[in-house]
Amino acid sequence: MNQRERVLAILVGGLVVLGIGQWGFSKYKSALQQRKTRFESLQDRQLQLSEKRLLGAIADKQMGEYLVRSLPSDTEKARNAYQSWLLDVAKKHDVETPAVNETGTSPVGDLYHQFKFKISGRANMPQIVDLMYDIQAKDYLHRIQQFEITPSKITPSRRDDGFNFNVTLDVIALSAAPGNAAPPKTHSWRVEQDQLAYAEPILNRNLFEPPNQPPVFNGNKTLEAVRGREVAFPLDVKDPEQHRLAFNLVSEHDNVTIDQRSGTIRVKSDELTEFKVDVEITDSGYPNKKTTETLLVKVVDPPPPPKEEPPKVELAYDDAKQTYLTGLVQGAKDWTAWMNVRTRGKTLKLRVGDEFEIGSVRGIIKSIDADKVEIEIDDKVIALKSGNTLKAAVDEIE
């Protein structure tokens, strides 16, 4: 074999080895991928089985809860137990002429029996709401399918308002439940724990008018009473809808009373003191709205009695009517006013600062000049000119 043939043989051998190696690597890679795929498939299967076990546990727990809430599997006992319970609830809320009837029973495979019941009667709206609360709060496997309510007719023997109602319910008795299963003890999570919270949005609303507004207090929040006397304070309160108002004290006070209709507060205390009074004002709208105001009551001493003016003495004849200014005489230092009192037959000579009393007029000379004399009488100043009477000058300013 020459050199050329030797090289060709090496090349051919190398290609064969390379092909065999590539085929072997492909087989290895394919086997590895199959193992990976199988491993992932087994993992998915494991997850599916774990999920089924979890769902089975959840379903088992749920079924356990359903069994606790189910009627007895004995259909007669189930029927009697539920019917008796509905009647007890109706009597508890004073429903008039209550009636509870089973309207049908139907099996659903071998899993459970479904009963239909109807409860009817007459009651006021708060009683009906309380009845519905007790039905929904009882944690039976039941539901309200239909609820009808209509105003009841007014008869001569019944003048108050009321409603006739019909409630249709579906209830289940599981076949796996005990034949003498006891009623559920739990409270349904679908209903408020607080019965007042359940009833408030149903009862306290008015579908026929705008929302009711609370009363508005417009009066003085400080009341001043007199010691030893009973003093009345009418409260100034207005209601936007002009509803009737009721007034109450939030807490009792020994010295304070209030008229529930008029809202007049009466205070009587023998001590000098001050204290606060909380007044609750409720309107008659639907639903009722309340306003609470805090008032400060101060008990003070009575005011001093007014000064008594001395009684005016009626004169048989007023000398001031016949008193004339007859002269204004200038001396070395000052002026002198001459007043002639004709009824007495004498003349008074008065200077600035002199005080006099003539008949009904009592005054002080304020000033004197060549034209007139000014006289101060009870914080007023009159001007008397020559030839005029004193009474006429006084009457001009009164």
Coordinates of C-alpha atoms in Angstrom, one line a residue:
M1 CA 0.0 0.0 0.0
N2 CA 1.5 3.2 -1.1
Q3 CA 1.4 6.5 0.7
R4 CA -1.7 7.7 -1.1
E5 CA -3.7 4.6 -0.3
R6 CA -2.6 4.8 3.3
V7 CA -3.9 8.4 3.7
L8 CA -7.2 7.4 2.0
A9 CA -7.7 4.5 4.4
I10 CA -7.1 6.7 7.4
L11 CA -9.6 9.2 6.2
V12 CA -12.2 6.5 5.5
G13 CA -11.6 5.0 8.9
G14 CA -11.9 8.4 10.6
L15 CA -15.2 9.1 9.0
V16 CA -16.5 5.7 10.1
V17 CA -15.4 6.3 13.7
L18 CA -16.9 9.8 13.6
G19 CA -20.2 8.4 12.3
I20 CA -20.3 5.7 14.9
G21 CA -19.6 8.3 17.7
Q22 CA -22.3 10.6 16.5
W23 CA -24.8 7.8 16.4
G24 CA -23.9 6.7 19.9
F25 CA -24.2 10.3 21.2
S26 CA -27.6 10.7 19.6
K27 CA -28.8 7.5 21.2
Y28 CA -27.5 8.6 24.6
K29 CA -29.1 12.1 24.2
S30 CA -32.4 10.5 23.2
A31 CA -32.3 8.1 26.2
L32 CA -31.5 11.0 28.5
Q33 CA -34.5 13.0 27.2
Q34 CA -36.8 10.1 27.6
R35 CA -35.8 9.7 31.3
K36 CA -36.3 13.4 31.8
T37 CA -39.7 13.3 30.2
R38 CA -40.7 10.3 32.3
F39 CA -39.5 12.0 35.5
E40 CA -41.5 15.1 34.8
S41 CA -44.6 13.0 34.0
L42 CA -44.2 11.2 37.3
Q43 CA -43.8 14.5 39.1
D44 CA -47.0 15.8 37.5
R45 CA -48.8 12.6 38.4
Q46 CA -47.6 13.0 42.0
L47 CA -48.9 16.6 42.1
Q48 CA -52.2 15.5 40.7
L49 CA -52.5 12.7 43.3
S50 CA -51.6 15.2 46.1
E51 CA -54.2 17.7 44.8
K52 CA -56.8 14.9 44.7
R53 CA -55.9 13.9 48.3
L54 CA -56.2 17.6 49.4
L55 CA -59.5 18.1 47.6
G56 CA -60.7 14.8 49.1
A57 CA -59.7 16.0 52.6
I58 CA -61.5 19.3 52.0
A59 CA -64.5 17.5 50.7
D60 CA -64.5 15.2 53.6
K61 CA -64.3 18.2 56.0
Q62 CA -67.1 20.0 54.1
M63 CA -69.2 16.8 54.2
G64 CA -68.6 16.6 57.9
E65 CA -69.9 20.2 58.3
Y66 CA -72.9 19.4 56.1
L67 CA -73.7 16.3 58.2
V68 CA -73.7 18.5 61.3
R69 CA -76.1 20.9 59.6
S70 CA -78.3 18.3 58.0
L71 CA -81.8 17.2 59.0
P72 CA -82.0 13.5 60.2
S73 CA -81.8 11.0 57.4
D74 CA -85.1 9.5 58.6
T75 CA -87.5 11.5 56.5
E76 CA -90.3 11.4 59.1
K77 CA -88.1 12.6 61.9
A78 CA -86.6 15.3 59.5
R79 CA -90.1 16.5 58.5
N80 CA -91.4 16.7 62.1
A81 CA -88.2 18.3 63.5
Y82 CA -88.1 21.1 61.0
Q83 CA -91.9 21.8 61.1
S84 CA -91.8 21.9 64.9
W85 CA -88.8 24.3 64.9
L86 CA -90.6 26.7 62.4
L87 CA -93.7 26.7 64.6
D88 CA -91.6 27.5 67.7
V89 CA -89.9 30.4 65.9
A90 CA -93.3 31.8 64.9
K91 CA -94.7 31.6 68.4
K92 CA -91.5 33.2 69.8
H93 CA -92.3 36.3 67.8
D94 CA -96.0 36.4 68.5
V95 CA -97.1 35.7 64.9
E96 CA -100.9 35.7 64.5
T97 CA -102.4 32.5 63.1
P98 CA -99.1 30.9 62.2
A99 CA -99.2 28.0 59.8
V100 CA -96.3 25.6 58.8
N101 CA -96.9 23.1 56.0
E102 CA -94.7 20.7 54.0
T103 CA -95.4 21.2 50.3
G104 CA -93.2 18.5 48.8
T105 CA -90.3 16.0 49.2
S106 CA -88.0 14.8 46.4
P107 CA -85.0 12.4 46.6
V108 CA -81.9 13.4 44.7
G109 CA -80.2 10.1 43.9
D110 CA -79.1 8.3 47.0
L111 CA -77.3 11.5 48.2
Y112 CA -80.1 13.5 50.0
H113 CA -83.8 14.3 50.2
Q114 CA -85.0 17.8 49.6
F115 CA -88.1 19.1 51.5
K116 CA -90.2 22.2 50.8
F117 CA -91.9 24.0 53.6
K118 CA -94.1 27.1 53.8
I119 CA -94.6 29.2 56.9
S120 CA -97.3 32.0 56.9
G121 CA -99.1 34.3 59.3
R122 CA -99.6 37.9 60.2
A123 CA -97.3 40.2 62.2
N124 CA -95.9 43.7 62.3
M125 CA -92.8 44.5 60.4
P126 CA -90.3 44.3 63.3
Q127 CA -91.7 40.9 64.2
I128 CA -91.3 39.6 60.6
V129 CA -87.7 40.9 60.5
D130 CA -86.9 39.1 63.8
L131 CA -88.5 35.9 62.4
M132 CA -86.5 36.0 59.2
Y133 CA -83.3 36.6 61.3
D134 CA -83.9 33.5 63.4
I135 CA -84.6 31.4 60.3
Q136 CA -81.5 32.6 58.5
A137 CA -79.3 32.5 61.6
K138 CA -80.1 28.8 62.2
D139 CA -77.3 26.9 60.5
Y140 CA -79.5 24.2 58.8
L141 CA -78.9 23.2 55.2
H142 CA -81.8 25.4 54.1
R143 CA -82.5 28.4 52.0
I144 CA -85.3 30.9 51.5
Q145 CA -86.7 30.3 48.0
Q146 CA -89.5 32.8 48.1
F147 CA -90.7 35.6 50.5
E148 CA -94.0 37.4 50.0
I149 CA -95.4 40.2 52.2
T150 CA -98.7 42.1 51.8
P151 CA -100.5 44.7 54.0
S152 CA -103.2 43.1 56.1
K153 CA -106.8 44.3 55.9
I154 CA -108.1 46.5 58.7
T155 CA -111.2 45.1 60.3
P156 CA -113.4 46.4 63.1
S157 CA -111.6 44.2 65.6
R158 CA -108.1 45.1 64.3
R159 CA -107.2 48.8 63.7
D160 CA -103.4 48.6 63.9
D161 CA -101.1 48.1 60.9
G162 CA -99.7 44.7 60.0
F163 CA -98.6 42.4 57.2
N164 CA -99.5 39.0 56.0
F165 CA -96.4 37.0 55.0
N166 CA -95.6 33.7 53.2
V167 CA -92.1 32.2 53.3
T168 CA -91.1 29.2 51.1
L169 CA -88.0 27.3 52.2
D170 CA -85.9 24.4 50.8
V171 CA -84.2 22.2 53.3
I172 CA -81.9 19.1 52.9
A173 CA -81.6 15.8 54.7
L174 CA -78.4 14.0 53.7
S175 CA -78.6 10.2 53.4
A176 CA -75.3 9.9 55.3
A177 CA -76.7 11.8 58.3
P178 CA -77.7 10.0 61.5
G179 CA -81.3 9.0 61.6
N180 CA -81.8 11.0 64.8
A181 CA -79.4 13.9 64.1
A182 CA -79.6 16.8 66.6
P183 CA -80.3 20.4 65.4
P184 CA -77.2 22.4 64.6
K185 CA -75.8 24.5 67.4
T186 CA -73.7 26.9 65.3
H187 CA -74.8 30.4 64.1
S188 CA -74.8 30.8 60.3
W189 CA -71.8 32.9 59.1
R190 CA -74.1 34.4 56.4
V191 CA -76.0 36.5 58.9
E192 CA -74.9 39.2 61.3
Q193 CA -74.2 38.0 64.9
D194 CA -75.9 41.2 66.2
Q195 CA -79.6 41.0 65.6
L196 CA -80.0 44.8 65.8
A197 CA -77.3 45.3 63.1
Y198 CA -79.3 42.9 60.9
A199 CA -82.6 44.7 61.4
E200 CA -81.4 48.3 61.3
P201 CA -80.9 48.6 57.5
I202 CA -84.3 46.9 56.9
L203 CA -86.5 48.8 59.3
N204 CA -84.8 52.2 59.5
R205 CA -85.3 53.4 56.0
N206 CA -88.1 55.3 54.2
L207 CA -88.6 54.6 50.6
F208 CA -91.1 57.4 50.0
E209 CA -89.3 60.5 51.3
P210 CA -85.9 62.1 51.3
P211 CA -83.6 61.1 54.2
N212 CA -84.8 62.5 57.5
Q213 CA -82.7 65.3 59.0
P214 CA -82.0 65.7 62.7
P215 CA -83.4 68.6 64.7
V216 CA -81.4 71.8 64.8
F217 CA -80.8 73.7 68.1
N218 CA -80.7 77.5 67.6
G219 CA -80.9 78.7 71.2
N220 CA -78.4 80.0 73.8
K221 CA -76.3 77.2 75.3
T222 CA -75.8 79.1 78.6
L223 CA -78.8 79.4 80.9
E224 CA -78.7 81.8 83.8
A225 CA -81.1 81.0 86.7
V226 CA -81.8 82.9 89.9
R227 CA -81.0 81.4 93.2
G228 CA -84.2 80.4 95.2
R229 CA -86.5 80.9 92.2
E230 CA -87.9 78.5 89.6
V231 CA -86.9 79.8 86.2
A232 CA -88.3 78.5 82.9
F233 CA -86.2 78.4 79.7
P234 CA -88.0 77.5 76.5
L235 CA -85.5 75.8 74.1
D236 CA -85.3 77.1 70.5
V237 CA -85.2 74.0 68.4
K238 CA -86.4 73.6 64.7
D239 CA -86.9 70.4 62.7
P240 CA -86.2 70.7 59.0
E241 CA -89.2 68.5 58.1
Q242 CA -91.3 70.1 60.9
H243 CA -91.8 66.8 62.7
R244 CA -93.1 66.6 66.2
L245 CA -90.2 66.7 68.7
A246 CA -89.7 64.9 72.0
F247 CA -87.3 66.3 74.7
N248 CA -85.5 64.3 77.4
L249 CA -82.6 64.8 79.9
V250 CA -79.8 62.4 79.2
S251 CA -79.2 62.0 83.0
E252 CA -81.3 63.1 85.9
H253 CA -80.6 66.3 87.8
D254 CA -82.1 67.3 91.2
N255 CA -82.5 70.9 90.2
V256 CA -83.6 70.5 86.6
T257 CA -86.8 69.2 84.9
I258 CA -87.9 69.3 81.3
D259 CA -91.3 69.2 79.6
Q260 CA -91.1 66.4 77.0
R261 CA -93.5 68.1 74.6
S262 CA -92.6 71.8 74.7
G263 CA -88.9 71.4 75.6
T264 CA -89.2 74.0 78.4
I265 CA -86.4 73.5 81.0
R266 CA -87.2 74.5 84.6
V267 CA -84.3 75.2 87.0
K268 CA -84.6 75.8 90.8
S269 CA -81.6 75.8 93.1
D270 CA -80.9 77.4 96.5
E271 CA -77.1 77.4 95.9
L272 CA -74.8 79.5 93.8
T273 CA -73.4 76.9 91.4
E274 CA -73.0 76.0 87.7
F275 CA -73.3 72.6 86.0
K276 CA -73.9 71.0 82.6
V277 CA -77.1 69.5 81.4
D278 CA -77.3 67.1 78.3
V279 CA -80.6 67.4 76.4
E280 CA -81.7 64.8 73.9
I281 CA -84.1 65.9 71.2
T282 CA -85.8 63.3 69.0
D283 CA -88.0 63.9 66.0
S284 CA -91.0 61.8 64.9
G285 CA -89.7 61.2 61.4
Y286 CA -88.9 57.8 59.9
P287 CA -86.4 56.7 61.0
N288 CA -86.1 58.9 64.1
K289 CA -83.2 61.3 64.2
K290 CA -81.7 62.6 67.5
T291 CA -79.7 65.7 68.5
T292 CA -77.9 66.0 71.8
E293 CA -77.0 69.5 73.1
T294 CA -74.9 70.3 76.2
L295 CA -76.2 73.3 78.1
L296 CA -74.4 75.2 80.8
V297 CA -76.6 76.3 83.7
K298 CA -75.4 79.1 86.0
V299 CA -77.3 79.9 89.2
V300 CA -76.7 83.5 90.3
D301 CA -78.0 85.9 93.0
P302 CA -81.1 87.9 92.1
P303 CA -80.5 91.4 90.8
P304 CA -80.7 94.3 93.3
P305 CA -84.2 95.8 93.5
P306 CA -84.6 98.9 91.4
K307 CA -84.3 102.3 93.1
E308 CA -87.6 103.7 94.0
E309 CA -88.2 107.2 92.7
P310 CA -89.8 109.4 95.3
P311 CA -93.4 109.9 94.5
K312 CA -94.2 113.2 92.8
V313 CA -96.3 115.5 94.9
E314 CA -99.1 117.0 93.0
L315 CA -99.2 120.6 93.8
A316 CA -102.5 122.4 94.3
Y317 CA -101.0 125.2 92.2
D318 CA -97.6 125.2 90.5
D319 CA -95.7 128.4 91.3
A320 CA -93.4 127.8 88.3
K321 CA -96.3 128.7 86.0
Q322 CA -96.3 132.2 87.4
T323 CA -92.6 132.7 87.8
Y324 CA -91.2 135.2 85.2
L325 CA -87.7 136.2 84.4
T326 CA -88.0 140.0 84.9
G327 CA -84.4 141.1 84.6
L328 CA -80.8 140.2 83.9
V329 CA -78.6 142.6 85.9
Q330 CA -74.8 142.9 85.3
G331 CA -72.8 143.6 88.4
A332 CA -69.1 144.4 88.9
K333 CA -68.1 140.8 88.6
D334 CA -71.1 138.7 87.5
W335 CA -74.7 138.7 86.3
T336 CA -77.8 138.3 88.4
A337 CA -81.1 136.9 87.2
W338 CA -84.2 138.3 88.7
M339 CA -87.2 135.8 88.9
N340 CA -90.5 137.2 90.1
V341 CA -92.7 134.6 91.7
R342 CA -96.1 136.4 91.4
T343 CA -98.0 133.9 93.4
R344 CA -95.8 134.6 96.4
G345 CA -95.2 138.3 95.7
K346 CA -91.4 138.1 95.9
T347 CA -88.4 138.2 93.6
L348 CA -85.5 135.8 93.7
K349 CA -82.1 137.2 92.7
L350 CA -80.0 134.3 91.6
R351 CA -76.3 134.1 90.5
V352 CA -74.3 131.3 88.7
G353 CA -74.2 128.2 90.9
D354 CA -77.2 129.1 93.0
E355 CA -79.7 126.2 93.6
F356 CA -83.4 126.9 93.8
E357 CA -86.8 125.2 94.0
I358 CA -89.9 127.0 92.7
G359 CA -93.1 124.9 92.5
S360 CA -92.4 121.7 90.5
V361 CA -89.0 123.0 89.2
R362 CA -85.8 122.4 91.0
G363 CA -82.5 123.4 89.4
I364 CA -79.1 125.1 89.4
I365 CA -78.1 128.3 87.6
K366 CA -75.6 127.3 85.0
S367 CA -74.9 130.6 83.2
I368 CA -76.2 134.1 82.8
D369 CA -75.7 136.6 80.0
A370 CA -77.5 139.6 78.5
D371 CA -80.0 137.5 76.6
K372 CA -80.9 134.5 78.8
V373 CA -80.2 132.4 81.9
E374 CA -79.3 128.7 81.5
I375 CA -80.7 126.4 84.2
E376 CA -79.6 122.8 84.7
I377 CA -82.5 120.5 85.6
D378 CA -82.0 116.7 86.0
D379 CA -79.0 116.6 83.6
K380 CA -80.8 118.8 81.1
V381 CA -80.2 122.5 80.4
I382 CA -83.0 124.9 79.7
A383 CA -82.7 128.5 78.4
L384 CA -85.1 131.0 80.1
K385 CA -85.4 134.5 78.4
S386 CA -86.7 137.7 79.8
G387 CA -90.5 137.8 79.9
N388 CA -91.0 134.0 79.8
T389 CA -92.3 131.8 82.5
L390 CA -90.1 129.1 84.2
K391 CA -92.7 126.3 83.6
A392 CA -93.0 127.1 79.9
A393 CA -89.2 126.9 79.4
V394 CA -89.1 123.5 81.2
D395 CA -92.1 122.1 79.1
E396 CA -90.3 122.9 75.8
I397 CA -87.6 120.3 76.4
E398 CA -89.8 117.5 77.9

